[in-house]
Tab-separated table of C-alpha atoms in Angstrom:
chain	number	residue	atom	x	y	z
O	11	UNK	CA	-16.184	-0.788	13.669
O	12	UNK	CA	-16.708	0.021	9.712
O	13	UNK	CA	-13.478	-0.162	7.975
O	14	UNK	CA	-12.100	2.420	4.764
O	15	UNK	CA	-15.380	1.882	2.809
O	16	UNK	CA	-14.829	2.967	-1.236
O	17	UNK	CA	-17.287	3.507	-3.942
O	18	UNK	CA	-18.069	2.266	-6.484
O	19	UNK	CA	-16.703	-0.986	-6.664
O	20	UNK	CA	-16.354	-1.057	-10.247
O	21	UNK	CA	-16.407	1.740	-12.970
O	22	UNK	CA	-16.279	1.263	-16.543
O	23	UNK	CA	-15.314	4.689	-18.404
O	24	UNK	CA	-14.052	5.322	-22.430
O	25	UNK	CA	-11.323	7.226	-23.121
O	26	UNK	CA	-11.429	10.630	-22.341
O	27	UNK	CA	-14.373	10.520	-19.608
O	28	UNK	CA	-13.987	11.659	-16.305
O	29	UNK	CA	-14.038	9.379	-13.127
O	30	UNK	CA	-14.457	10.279	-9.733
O	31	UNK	CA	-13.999	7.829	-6.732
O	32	UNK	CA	-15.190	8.005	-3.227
O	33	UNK	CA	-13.521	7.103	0.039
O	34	UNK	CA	-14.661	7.024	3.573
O	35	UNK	CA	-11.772	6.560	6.022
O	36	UNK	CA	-12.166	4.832	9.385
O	37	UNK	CA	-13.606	6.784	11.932
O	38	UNK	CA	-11.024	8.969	13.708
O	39	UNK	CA	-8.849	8.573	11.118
O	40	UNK	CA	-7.702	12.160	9.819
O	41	UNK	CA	-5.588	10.884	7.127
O	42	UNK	CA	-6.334	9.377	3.383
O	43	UNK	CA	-4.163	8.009	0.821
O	44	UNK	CA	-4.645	7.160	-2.543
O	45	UNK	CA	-2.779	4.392	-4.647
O	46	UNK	CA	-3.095	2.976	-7.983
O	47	UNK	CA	-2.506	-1.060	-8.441
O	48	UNK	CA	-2.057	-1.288	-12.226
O	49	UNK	CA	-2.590	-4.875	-12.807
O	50	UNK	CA	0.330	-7.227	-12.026
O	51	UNK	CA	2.231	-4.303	-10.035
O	52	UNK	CA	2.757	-2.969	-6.909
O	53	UNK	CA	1.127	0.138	-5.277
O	54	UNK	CA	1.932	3.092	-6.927
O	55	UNK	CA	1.609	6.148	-4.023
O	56	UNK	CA	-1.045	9.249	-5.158
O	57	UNK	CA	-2.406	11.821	-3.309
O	58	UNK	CA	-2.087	11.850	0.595
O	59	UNK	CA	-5.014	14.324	1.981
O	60	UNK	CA	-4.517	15.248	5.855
O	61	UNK	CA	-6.509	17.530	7.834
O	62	UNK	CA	-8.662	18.576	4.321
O	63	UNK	CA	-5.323	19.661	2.833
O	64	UNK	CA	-3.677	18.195	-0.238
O	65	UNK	CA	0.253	16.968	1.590
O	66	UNK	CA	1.848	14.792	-0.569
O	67	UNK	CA	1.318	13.832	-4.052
O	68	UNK	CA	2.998	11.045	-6.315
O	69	UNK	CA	4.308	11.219	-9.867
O	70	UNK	CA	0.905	11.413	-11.709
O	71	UNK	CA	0.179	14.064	-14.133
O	72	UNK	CA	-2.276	17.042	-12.850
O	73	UNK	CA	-5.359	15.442	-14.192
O	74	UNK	CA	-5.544	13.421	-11.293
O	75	UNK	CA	-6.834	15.384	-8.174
O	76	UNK	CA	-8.896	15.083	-5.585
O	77	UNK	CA	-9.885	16.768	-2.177
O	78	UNK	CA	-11.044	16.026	1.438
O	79	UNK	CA	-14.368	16.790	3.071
O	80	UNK	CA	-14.558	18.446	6.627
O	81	UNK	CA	-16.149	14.867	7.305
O	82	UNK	CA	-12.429	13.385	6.071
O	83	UNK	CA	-14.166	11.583	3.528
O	84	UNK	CA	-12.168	12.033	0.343
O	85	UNK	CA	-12.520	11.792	-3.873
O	86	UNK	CA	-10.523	11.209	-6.131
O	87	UNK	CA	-10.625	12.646	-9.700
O	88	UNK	CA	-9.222	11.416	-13.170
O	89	UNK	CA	-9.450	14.094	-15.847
O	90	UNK	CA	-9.320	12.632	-19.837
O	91	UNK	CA	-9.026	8.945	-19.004
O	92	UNK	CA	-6.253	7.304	-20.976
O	93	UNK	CA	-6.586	3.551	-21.620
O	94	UNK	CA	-3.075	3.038	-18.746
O	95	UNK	CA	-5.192	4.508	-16.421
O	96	UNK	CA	-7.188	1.274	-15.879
O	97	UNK	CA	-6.095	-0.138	-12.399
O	98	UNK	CA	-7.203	-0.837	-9.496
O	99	UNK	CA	-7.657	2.592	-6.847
O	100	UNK	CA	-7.021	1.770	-2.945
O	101	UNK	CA	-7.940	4.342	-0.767
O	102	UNK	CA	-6.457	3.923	2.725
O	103	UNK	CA	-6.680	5.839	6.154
O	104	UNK	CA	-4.240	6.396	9.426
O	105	UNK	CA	-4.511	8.576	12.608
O	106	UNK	CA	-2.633	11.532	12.135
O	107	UNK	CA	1.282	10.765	11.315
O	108	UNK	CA	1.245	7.394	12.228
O	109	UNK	CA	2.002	5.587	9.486
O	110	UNK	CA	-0.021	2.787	9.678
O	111	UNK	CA	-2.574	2.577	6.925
O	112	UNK	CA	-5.741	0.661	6.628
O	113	UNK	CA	-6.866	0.217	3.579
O	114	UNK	CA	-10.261	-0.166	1.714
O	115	UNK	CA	-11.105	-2.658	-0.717
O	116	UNK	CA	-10.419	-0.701	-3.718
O	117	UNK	CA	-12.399	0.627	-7.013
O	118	UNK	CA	-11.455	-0.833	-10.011
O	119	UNK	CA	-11.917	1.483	-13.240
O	120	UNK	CA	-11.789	-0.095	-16.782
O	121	UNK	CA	-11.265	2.804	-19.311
O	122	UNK	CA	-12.122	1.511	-22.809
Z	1	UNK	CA	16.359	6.548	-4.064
Z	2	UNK	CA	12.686	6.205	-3.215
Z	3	UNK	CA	12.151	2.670	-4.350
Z	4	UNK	CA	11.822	-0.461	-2.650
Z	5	UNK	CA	13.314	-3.906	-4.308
Z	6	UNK	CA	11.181	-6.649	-3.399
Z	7	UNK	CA	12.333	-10.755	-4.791
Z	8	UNK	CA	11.387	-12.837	-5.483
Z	9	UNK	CA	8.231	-12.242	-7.462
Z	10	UNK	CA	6.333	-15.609	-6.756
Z	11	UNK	CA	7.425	-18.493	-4.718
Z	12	UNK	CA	6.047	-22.010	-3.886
Z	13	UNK	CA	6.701	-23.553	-0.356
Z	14	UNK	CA	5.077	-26.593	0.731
Z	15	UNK	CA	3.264	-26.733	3.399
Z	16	UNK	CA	5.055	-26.729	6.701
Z	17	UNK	CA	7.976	-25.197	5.149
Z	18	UNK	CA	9.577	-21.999	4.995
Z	19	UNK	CA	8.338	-18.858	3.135
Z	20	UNK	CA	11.216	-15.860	2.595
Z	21	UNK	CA	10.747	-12.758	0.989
Z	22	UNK	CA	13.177	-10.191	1.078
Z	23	UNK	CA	13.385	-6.491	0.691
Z	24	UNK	CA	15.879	-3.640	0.057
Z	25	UNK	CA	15.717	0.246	0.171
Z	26	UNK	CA	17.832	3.216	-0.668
Z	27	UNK	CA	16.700	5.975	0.987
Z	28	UNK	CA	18.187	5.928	4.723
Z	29	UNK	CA	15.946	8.059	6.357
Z	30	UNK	CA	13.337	5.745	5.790
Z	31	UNK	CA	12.251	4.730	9.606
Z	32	UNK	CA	9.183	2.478	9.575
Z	33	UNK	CA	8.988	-1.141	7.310
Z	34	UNK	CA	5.751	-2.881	7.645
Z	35	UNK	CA	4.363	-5.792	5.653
Z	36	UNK	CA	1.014	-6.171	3.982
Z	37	UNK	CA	-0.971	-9.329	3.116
Z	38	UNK	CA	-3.079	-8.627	0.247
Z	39	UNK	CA	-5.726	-11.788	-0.780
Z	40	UNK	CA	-7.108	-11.406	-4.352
Z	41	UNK	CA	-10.102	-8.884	-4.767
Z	42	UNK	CA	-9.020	-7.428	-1.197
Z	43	UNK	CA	-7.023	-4.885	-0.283
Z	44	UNK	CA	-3.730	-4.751	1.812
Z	45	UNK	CA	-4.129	-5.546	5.315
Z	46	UNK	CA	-1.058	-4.846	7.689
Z	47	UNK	CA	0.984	-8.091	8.800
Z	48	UNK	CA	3.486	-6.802	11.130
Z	49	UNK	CA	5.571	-3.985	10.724
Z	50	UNK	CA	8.969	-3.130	12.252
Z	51	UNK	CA	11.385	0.160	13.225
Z	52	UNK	CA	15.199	0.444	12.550
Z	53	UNK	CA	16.362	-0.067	16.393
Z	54	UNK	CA	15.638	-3.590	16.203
Z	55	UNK	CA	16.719	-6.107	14.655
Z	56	UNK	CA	13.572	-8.592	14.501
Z	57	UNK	CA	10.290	-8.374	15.491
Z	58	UNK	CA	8.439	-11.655	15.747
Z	59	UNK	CA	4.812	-11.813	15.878
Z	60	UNK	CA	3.266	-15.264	15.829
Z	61	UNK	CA	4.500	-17.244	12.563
Z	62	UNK	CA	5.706	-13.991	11.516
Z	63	UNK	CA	9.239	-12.721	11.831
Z	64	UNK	CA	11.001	-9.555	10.243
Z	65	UNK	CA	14.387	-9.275	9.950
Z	66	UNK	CA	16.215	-6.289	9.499
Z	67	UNK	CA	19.646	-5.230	8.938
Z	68	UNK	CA	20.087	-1.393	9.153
Z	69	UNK	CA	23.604	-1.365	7.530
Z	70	UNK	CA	22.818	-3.473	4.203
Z	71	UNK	CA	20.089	-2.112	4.105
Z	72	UNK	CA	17.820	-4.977	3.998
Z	73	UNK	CA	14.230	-6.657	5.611
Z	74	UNK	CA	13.125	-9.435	5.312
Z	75	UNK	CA	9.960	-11.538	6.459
Z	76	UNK	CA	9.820	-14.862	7.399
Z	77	UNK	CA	6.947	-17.139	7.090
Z	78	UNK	CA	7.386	-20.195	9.585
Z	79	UNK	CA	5.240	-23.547	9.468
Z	80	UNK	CA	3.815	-21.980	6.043
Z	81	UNK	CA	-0.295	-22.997	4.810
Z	82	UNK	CA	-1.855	-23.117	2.477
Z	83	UNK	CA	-3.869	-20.034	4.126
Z	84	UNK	CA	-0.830	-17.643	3.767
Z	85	UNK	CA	-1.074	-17.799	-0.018
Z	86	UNK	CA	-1.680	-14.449	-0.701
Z	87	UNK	CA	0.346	-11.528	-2.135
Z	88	UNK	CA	2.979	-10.032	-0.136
Z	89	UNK	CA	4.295	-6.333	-0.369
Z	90	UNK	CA	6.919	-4.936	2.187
Z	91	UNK	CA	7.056	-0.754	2.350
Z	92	UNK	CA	8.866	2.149	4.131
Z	93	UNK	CA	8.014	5.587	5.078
Z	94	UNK	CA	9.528	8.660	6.583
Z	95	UNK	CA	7.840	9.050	10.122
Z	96	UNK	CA	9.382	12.534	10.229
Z	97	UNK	CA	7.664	13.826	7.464
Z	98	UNK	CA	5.795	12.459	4.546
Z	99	UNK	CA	4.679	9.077	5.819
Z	100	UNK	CA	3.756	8.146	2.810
Z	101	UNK	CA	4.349	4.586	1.888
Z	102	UNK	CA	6.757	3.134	-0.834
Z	103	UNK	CA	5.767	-0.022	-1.625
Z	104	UNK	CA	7.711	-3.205	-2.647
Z	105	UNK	CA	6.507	-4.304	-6.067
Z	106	UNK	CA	5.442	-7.628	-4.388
Z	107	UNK	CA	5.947	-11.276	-3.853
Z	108	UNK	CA	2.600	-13.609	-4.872
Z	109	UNK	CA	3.013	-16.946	-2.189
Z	110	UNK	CA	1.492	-20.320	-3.250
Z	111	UNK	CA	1.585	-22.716	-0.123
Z	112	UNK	CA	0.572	-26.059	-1.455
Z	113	UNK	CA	-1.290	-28.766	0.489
């Protein structure tokens, strides 16, 4: 069975591009997460998408979004990339209110 | 009262030994404390996870220990290799509601031969 499969791997942006990140959860898995790993830190909590609706969201500023397909697949967006930005995103997917997460294998951006 | 204290930030064990890492939380409605392994240019994977109504969960090498009224987890790494080395990050969630993880800020493990 595939596991949380992200895209792309790596991303390379300058400041004040745009960068949009891909995540397909595990199948039967209604549920996606998104978390940044800034380098040297811990998992910072996003966006949690559930059912195509946007649930729970961390303390990030508005430019980063994102929204779930009718598939579950989800994106995430960053709006005017600021150098900080540059981290490591982990997408991860659960069955509905479960808790447990799986998580992909992460897309690292580099904002220049 | 959302954040999770994780120490120490590295630690080396030899071989054989003992590996502890321990955790501590706020928030008292959190219900569900699971562990993830992460190995470099991976991403977390779920050791073992445990609920408030017991006190330890063991699963194979792996033992949580929890202790509701401090407040505290904690995992314990028996017989320790140098295969464990690997990042460590403990986390709780709300079951009732958000589920959203808080992560620890992590504990990086070097087991040496």
């Amino acid at each position: 069975e595939a596991g949380v499969t992200q895209s792309p791997t790596h991303l390379i942006k300058t400041r004040g591009q745009q960068a949009t990140l891909r995540c397909s959860p595990i199948s039967g898995h209604t549920s996606v997460y998104w978390y940044q790993q800034a380098l040297g830190l811990g998992l910072q909590f996003l966006l949690w998408y559930d059912e195509g609706e946007e649930r729970n969201r961390g303390n990030f500023p508005p430019r980063f979004s994102g929204r779930q397909f009718p598939n579950y697949s989800s994106e995430l967006n960053v709006n005017a990339l600021e150098l900080e930005d540059s981290a490591l995103y982990l997408c991860a997917s659960s069955f509905p209110r479960t808790g447990e997460l799986f998580f992909g294998e992460g897309s690292r951006l580099t904002v220049l | 009262q959302q954040q999770v204290k994780q120490s120490p930030q590295s630690l080396i064990v030899q071989k054989g030994g003992i590996s502890i890492i321990n955790c501590a939380y706020e928030n008292t409605a959190f219900d569900y404390f699971p562990w993830y392994q992460q190995f470099p240019g991976k991403g977390p994977a779920l050791l073992i996870a445990i609920r408030p109504d017991v006190s330890e969960k063991k699963e194979g090498r792996f033992t949580i220990s929890f202790n509701k009224s401090a407040k505290q987890f904690s995992l314990h790494i028996m017989d320790s290799q140098p295969g464990d080395s690997a990042t460590y990050f403990c986390a709780a969630s709300r079951m009732d509601s958000s589920y959203k993880l808080i992560f620890g800020s992590g504990t990086r493990l070097l087991v040496r031969p």
